[in-house]
Short mmCIF file of C-alpha atoms in Angstrom, two decimals:
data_model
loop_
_atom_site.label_atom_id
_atom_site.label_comp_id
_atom_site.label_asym_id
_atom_site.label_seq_id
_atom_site.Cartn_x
_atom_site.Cartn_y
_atom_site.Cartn_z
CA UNK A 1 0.00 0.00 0.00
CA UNK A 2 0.90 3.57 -0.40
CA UNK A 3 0.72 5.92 2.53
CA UNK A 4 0.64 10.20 2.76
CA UNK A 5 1.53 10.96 6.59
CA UNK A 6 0.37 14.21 6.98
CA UNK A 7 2.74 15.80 10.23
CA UNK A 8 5.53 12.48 9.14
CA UNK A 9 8.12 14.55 10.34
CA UNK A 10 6.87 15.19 14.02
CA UNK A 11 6.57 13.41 17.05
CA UNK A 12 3.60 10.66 16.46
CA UNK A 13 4.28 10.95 12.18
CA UNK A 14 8.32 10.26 12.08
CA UNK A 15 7.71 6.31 14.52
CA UNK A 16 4.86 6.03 11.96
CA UNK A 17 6.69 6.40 8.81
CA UNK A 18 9.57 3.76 10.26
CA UNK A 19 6.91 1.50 11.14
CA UNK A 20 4.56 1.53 8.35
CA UNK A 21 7.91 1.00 5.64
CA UNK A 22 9.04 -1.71 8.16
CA UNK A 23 6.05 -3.48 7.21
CA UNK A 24 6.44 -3.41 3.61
CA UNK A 25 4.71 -0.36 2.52
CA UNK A 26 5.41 2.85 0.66
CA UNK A 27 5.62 6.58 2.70
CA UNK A 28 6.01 9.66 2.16
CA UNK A 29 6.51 12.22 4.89
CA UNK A 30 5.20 15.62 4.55
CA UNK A 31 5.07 18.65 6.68
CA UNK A 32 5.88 22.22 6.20
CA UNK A 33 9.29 21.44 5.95
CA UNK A 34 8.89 18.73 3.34
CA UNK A 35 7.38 21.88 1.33
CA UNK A 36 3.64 20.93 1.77
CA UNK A 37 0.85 23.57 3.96
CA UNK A 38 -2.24 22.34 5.11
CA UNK A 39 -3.14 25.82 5.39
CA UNK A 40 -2.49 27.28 1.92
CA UNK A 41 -2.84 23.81 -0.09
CA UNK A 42 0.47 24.41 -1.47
CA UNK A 43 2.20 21.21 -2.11
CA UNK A 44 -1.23 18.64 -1.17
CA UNK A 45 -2.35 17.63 -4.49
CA UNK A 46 1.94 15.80 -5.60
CA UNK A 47 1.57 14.92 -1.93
CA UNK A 48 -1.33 12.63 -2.06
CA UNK A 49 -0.95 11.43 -5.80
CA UNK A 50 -1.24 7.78 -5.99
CA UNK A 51 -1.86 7.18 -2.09
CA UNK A 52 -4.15 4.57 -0.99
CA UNK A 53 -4.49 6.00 2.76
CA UNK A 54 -3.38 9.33 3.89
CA UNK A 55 -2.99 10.00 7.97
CA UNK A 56 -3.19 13.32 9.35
CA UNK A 57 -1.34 13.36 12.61
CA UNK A 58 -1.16 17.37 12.33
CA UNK A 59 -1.44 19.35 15.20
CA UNK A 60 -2.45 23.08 15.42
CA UNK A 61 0.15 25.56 16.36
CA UNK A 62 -1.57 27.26 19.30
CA UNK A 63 -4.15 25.56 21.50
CA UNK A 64 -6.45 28.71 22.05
CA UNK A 65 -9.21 30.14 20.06
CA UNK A 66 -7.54 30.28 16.43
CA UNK A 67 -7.03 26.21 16.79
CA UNK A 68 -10.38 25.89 15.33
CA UNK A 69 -10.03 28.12 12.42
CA UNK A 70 -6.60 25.78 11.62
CA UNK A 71 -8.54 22.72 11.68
CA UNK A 72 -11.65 23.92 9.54
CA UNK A 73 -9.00 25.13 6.88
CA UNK A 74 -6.97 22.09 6.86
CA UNK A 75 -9.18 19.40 7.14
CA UNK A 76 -10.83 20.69 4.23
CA UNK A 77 -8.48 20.95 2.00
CA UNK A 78 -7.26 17.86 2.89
CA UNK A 79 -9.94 16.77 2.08
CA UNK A 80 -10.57 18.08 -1.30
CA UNK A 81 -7.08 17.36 -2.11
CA UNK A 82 -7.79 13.23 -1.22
CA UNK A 83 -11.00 13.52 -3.16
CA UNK A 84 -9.27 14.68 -6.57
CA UNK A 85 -6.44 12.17 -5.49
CA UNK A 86 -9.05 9.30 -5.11
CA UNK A 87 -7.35 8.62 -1.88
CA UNK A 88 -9.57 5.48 -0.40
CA UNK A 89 -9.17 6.24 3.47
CA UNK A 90 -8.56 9.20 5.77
CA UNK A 91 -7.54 8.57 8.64
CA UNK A 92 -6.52 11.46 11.51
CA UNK A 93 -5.46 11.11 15.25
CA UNK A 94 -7.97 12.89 17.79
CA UNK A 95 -7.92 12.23 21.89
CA UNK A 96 -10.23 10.61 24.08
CA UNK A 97 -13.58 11.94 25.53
CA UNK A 98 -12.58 15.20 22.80
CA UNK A 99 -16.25 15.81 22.28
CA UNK A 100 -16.91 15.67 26.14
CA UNK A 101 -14.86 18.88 27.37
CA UNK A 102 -16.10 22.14 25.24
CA UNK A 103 -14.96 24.32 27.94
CA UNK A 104 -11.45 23.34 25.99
CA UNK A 105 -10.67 25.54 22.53
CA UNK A 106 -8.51 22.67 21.66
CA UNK A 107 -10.97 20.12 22.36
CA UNK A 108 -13.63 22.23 20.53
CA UNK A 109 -11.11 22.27 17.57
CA UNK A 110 -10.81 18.55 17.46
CA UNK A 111 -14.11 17.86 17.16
CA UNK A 112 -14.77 20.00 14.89
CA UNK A 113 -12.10 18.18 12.78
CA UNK A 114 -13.70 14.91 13.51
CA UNK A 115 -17.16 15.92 12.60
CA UNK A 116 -15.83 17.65 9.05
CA UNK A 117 -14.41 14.41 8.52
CA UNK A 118 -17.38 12.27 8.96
CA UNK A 119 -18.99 14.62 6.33
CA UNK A 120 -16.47 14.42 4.45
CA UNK A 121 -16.40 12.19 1.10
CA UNK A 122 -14.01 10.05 1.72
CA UNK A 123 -14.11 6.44 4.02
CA UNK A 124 -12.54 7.15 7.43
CA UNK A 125 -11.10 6.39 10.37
CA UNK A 126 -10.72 8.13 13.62
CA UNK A 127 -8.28 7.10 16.21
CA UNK A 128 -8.76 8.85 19.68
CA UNK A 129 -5.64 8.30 22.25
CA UNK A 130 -5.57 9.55 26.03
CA UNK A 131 -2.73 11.99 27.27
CA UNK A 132 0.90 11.21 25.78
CA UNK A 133 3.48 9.70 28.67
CA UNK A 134 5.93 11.75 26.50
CA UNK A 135 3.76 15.10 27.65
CA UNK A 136 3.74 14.49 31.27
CA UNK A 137 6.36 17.02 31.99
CA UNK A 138 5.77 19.79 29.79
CA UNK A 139 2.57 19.63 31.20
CA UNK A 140 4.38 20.11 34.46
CA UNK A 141 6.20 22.99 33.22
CA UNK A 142 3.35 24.92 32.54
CA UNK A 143 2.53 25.78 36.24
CA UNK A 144 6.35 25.34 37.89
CA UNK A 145 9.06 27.22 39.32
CA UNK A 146 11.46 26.00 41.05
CA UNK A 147 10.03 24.46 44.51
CA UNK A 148 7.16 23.09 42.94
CA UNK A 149 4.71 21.74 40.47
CA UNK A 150 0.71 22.63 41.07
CA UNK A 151 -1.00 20.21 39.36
CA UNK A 152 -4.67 19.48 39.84
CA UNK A 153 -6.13 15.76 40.97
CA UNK A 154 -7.81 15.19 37.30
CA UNK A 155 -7.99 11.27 36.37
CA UNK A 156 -6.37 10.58 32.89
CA UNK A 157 -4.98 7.66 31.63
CA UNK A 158 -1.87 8.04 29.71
CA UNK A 159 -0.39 5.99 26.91
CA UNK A 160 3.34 5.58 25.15
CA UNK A 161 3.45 7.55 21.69
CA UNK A 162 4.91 4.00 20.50
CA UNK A 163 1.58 2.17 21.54
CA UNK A 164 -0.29 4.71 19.81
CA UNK A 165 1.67 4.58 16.62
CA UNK A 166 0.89 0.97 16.56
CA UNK A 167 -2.55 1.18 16.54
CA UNK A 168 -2.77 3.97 14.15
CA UNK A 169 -0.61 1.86 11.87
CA UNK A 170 -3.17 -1.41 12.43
CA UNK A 171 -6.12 1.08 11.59
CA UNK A 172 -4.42 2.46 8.67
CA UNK A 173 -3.83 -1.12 6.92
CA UNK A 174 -7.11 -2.16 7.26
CA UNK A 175 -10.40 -1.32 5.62
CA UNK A 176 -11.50 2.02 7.33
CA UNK A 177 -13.70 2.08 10.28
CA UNK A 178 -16.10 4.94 9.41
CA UNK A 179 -15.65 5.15 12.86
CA UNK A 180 -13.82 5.48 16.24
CA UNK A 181 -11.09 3.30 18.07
CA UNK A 182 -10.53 4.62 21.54
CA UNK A 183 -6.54 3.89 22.45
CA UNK A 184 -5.63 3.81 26.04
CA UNK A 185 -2.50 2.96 28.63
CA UNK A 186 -3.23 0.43 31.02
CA UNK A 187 -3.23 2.29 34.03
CA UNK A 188 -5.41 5.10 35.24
CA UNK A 189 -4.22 8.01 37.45
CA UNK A 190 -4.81 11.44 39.02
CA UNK A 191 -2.40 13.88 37.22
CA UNK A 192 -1.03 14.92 40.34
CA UNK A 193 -0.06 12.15 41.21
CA UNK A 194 1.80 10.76 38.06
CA UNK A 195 3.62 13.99 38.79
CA UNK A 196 4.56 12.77 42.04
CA UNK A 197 5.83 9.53 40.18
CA UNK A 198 7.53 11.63 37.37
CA UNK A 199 9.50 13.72 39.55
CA UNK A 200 10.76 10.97 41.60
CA UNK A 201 12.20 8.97 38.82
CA UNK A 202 13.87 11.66 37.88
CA UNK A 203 15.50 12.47 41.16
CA UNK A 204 13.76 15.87 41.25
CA UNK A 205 13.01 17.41 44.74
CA UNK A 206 10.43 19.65 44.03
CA UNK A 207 7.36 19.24 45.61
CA UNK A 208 3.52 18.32 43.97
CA UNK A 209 1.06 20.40 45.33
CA UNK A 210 -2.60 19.63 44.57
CA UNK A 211 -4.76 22.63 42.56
CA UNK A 212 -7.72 22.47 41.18
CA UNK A 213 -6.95 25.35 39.40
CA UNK A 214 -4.09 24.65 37.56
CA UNK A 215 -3.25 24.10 33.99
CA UNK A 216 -5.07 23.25 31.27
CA UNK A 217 -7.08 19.89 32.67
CA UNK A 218 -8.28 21.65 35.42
CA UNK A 219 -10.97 22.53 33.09
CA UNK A 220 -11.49 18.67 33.42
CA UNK A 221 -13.66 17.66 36.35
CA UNK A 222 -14.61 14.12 35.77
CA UNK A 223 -13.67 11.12 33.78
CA UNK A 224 -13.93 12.42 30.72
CA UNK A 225 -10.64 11.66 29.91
CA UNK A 226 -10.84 8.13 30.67
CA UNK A 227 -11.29 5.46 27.64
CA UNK A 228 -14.50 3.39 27.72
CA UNK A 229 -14.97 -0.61 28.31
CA UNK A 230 -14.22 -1.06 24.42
CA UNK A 231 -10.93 0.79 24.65
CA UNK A 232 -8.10 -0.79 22.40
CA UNK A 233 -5.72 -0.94 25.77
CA UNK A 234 -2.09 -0.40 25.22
CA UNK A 235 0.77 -2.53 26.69
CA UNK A 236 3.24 0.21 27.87
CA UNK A 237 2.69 0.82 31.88
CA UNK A 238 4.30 4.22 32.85
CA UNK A 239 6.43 2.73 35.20
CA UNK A 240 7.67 0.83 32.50
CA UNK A 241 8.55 3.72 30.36
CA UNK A 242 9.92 6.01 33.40
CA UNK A 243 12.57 2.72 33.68
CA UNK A 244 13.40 2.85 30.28
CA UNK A 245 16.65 5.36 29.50
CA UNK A 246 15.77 7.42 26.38
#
């Protein structure tokens, strides 16, 4: 099969690239630095000749209120690019319980991605992941200083990018879902207290203080962030993952 990652060059996109050629197939990275922009269409149409399957692992550039304006732009020309293309499956990376927190401008922009998607003319597939392990501390950076880390007591359940690049590859290769696959890590925690867990394994001595008020996911009340009973769960514990040098 041929594959277009869309973002190939970034975090989640570059481990899906290896692993999708590691399997046999053909990829082609793009980003902005490849020469190709979502935003302007320059670049889309070469991009996506030929492909079978294009993934969009994109991600806006600010998480306020322009994020929604970035994913109305690009999922539509993407999507009017993979049309003239005859690409046969879209497939883009969203996060759990996105359509459960609108009090979130990112969130709001996600599902508004989603839900031009669905419309869309093109078969899809939506893969939804919880929090990133790999995010855990510049998520504690955001409310820091040098004594300590206020983090509020929300419940996620955080996964390994490499668990989630594994099932976005499994989605990709198969027929498309015209649907949603939840992706999850095994374990479920506060985030305070996988902050507490971060800082020890890395021999850091500033303190965890609880507060509600802090961050981003204090806007997150509930367990809305938590995957459902038919959650695709991933094998990666963080404990794991803290262990493992990098």
């Amino acid at each position: 099969m041929r594959f277009t990652v869309i973002g190939g060059t970034g975090l989640i996109g570059s481990q899906l690239v290896d692993t999708l050629r590691t399997s046999g197939h053909e990829v082609l990275p793009v980003s902005l630095s490849t020469g190709v922009d979502l935003l302007t269409s320059e670049g889309l149409d070469g991009a996506l000749e030929g492909a079978d399957t294009v993934v969009n692992v994109t991600n806006s550039p600010t998480f306020d209120q322009d994020s929604p304006a970035f994913f109305r732009t690009t999922m539509g020309n993407l999507l009017a690019a993979g049309d003239r293309a005859g690409v046969r499956h879209q497939v883009i990376l969203s996060i759990v319980g996105v359509d459960q927190v609108p009090q979130l401008d990112y969130y709001r922009a996600k599902t508004l991605q989603e839900e031009l998607l669905r419309q869309g003319p093109t078969p899809y597939s939506i893969v939804r992941a919880t929090q990133f392990f790999e995010f855990m501390e510049p998520t504690m950076s955001w409310t820091s200083d040098e004594r300590t880390v206020r983090l509020p007591a929300t419940r996620i359940q955080p996964i390994a990018t490499a668990d989630v690049v594994a099932a976005l590859a499994d989605v990709a290769t198969a027929p498309p879902l015209d649907g949603i696959l939840d992706v999850a890590g095994p374990d479920v925690f506060t985030l305070d207290e996988l902050g507490r867990r971060t800082l020890a394994a890395r021999k850091d001595d500033r303190t965890v203080v609880t507060d509600p008020s802090a961050g981003l996911f204090a806007a997150v009340t509930g367990d809305e962030l938590i995957a459902g009973p038919e959650a695709r769960l991933a094998p990666t514990h963080y404990a794991d993952w803290l262990a493992t040098p990098r």
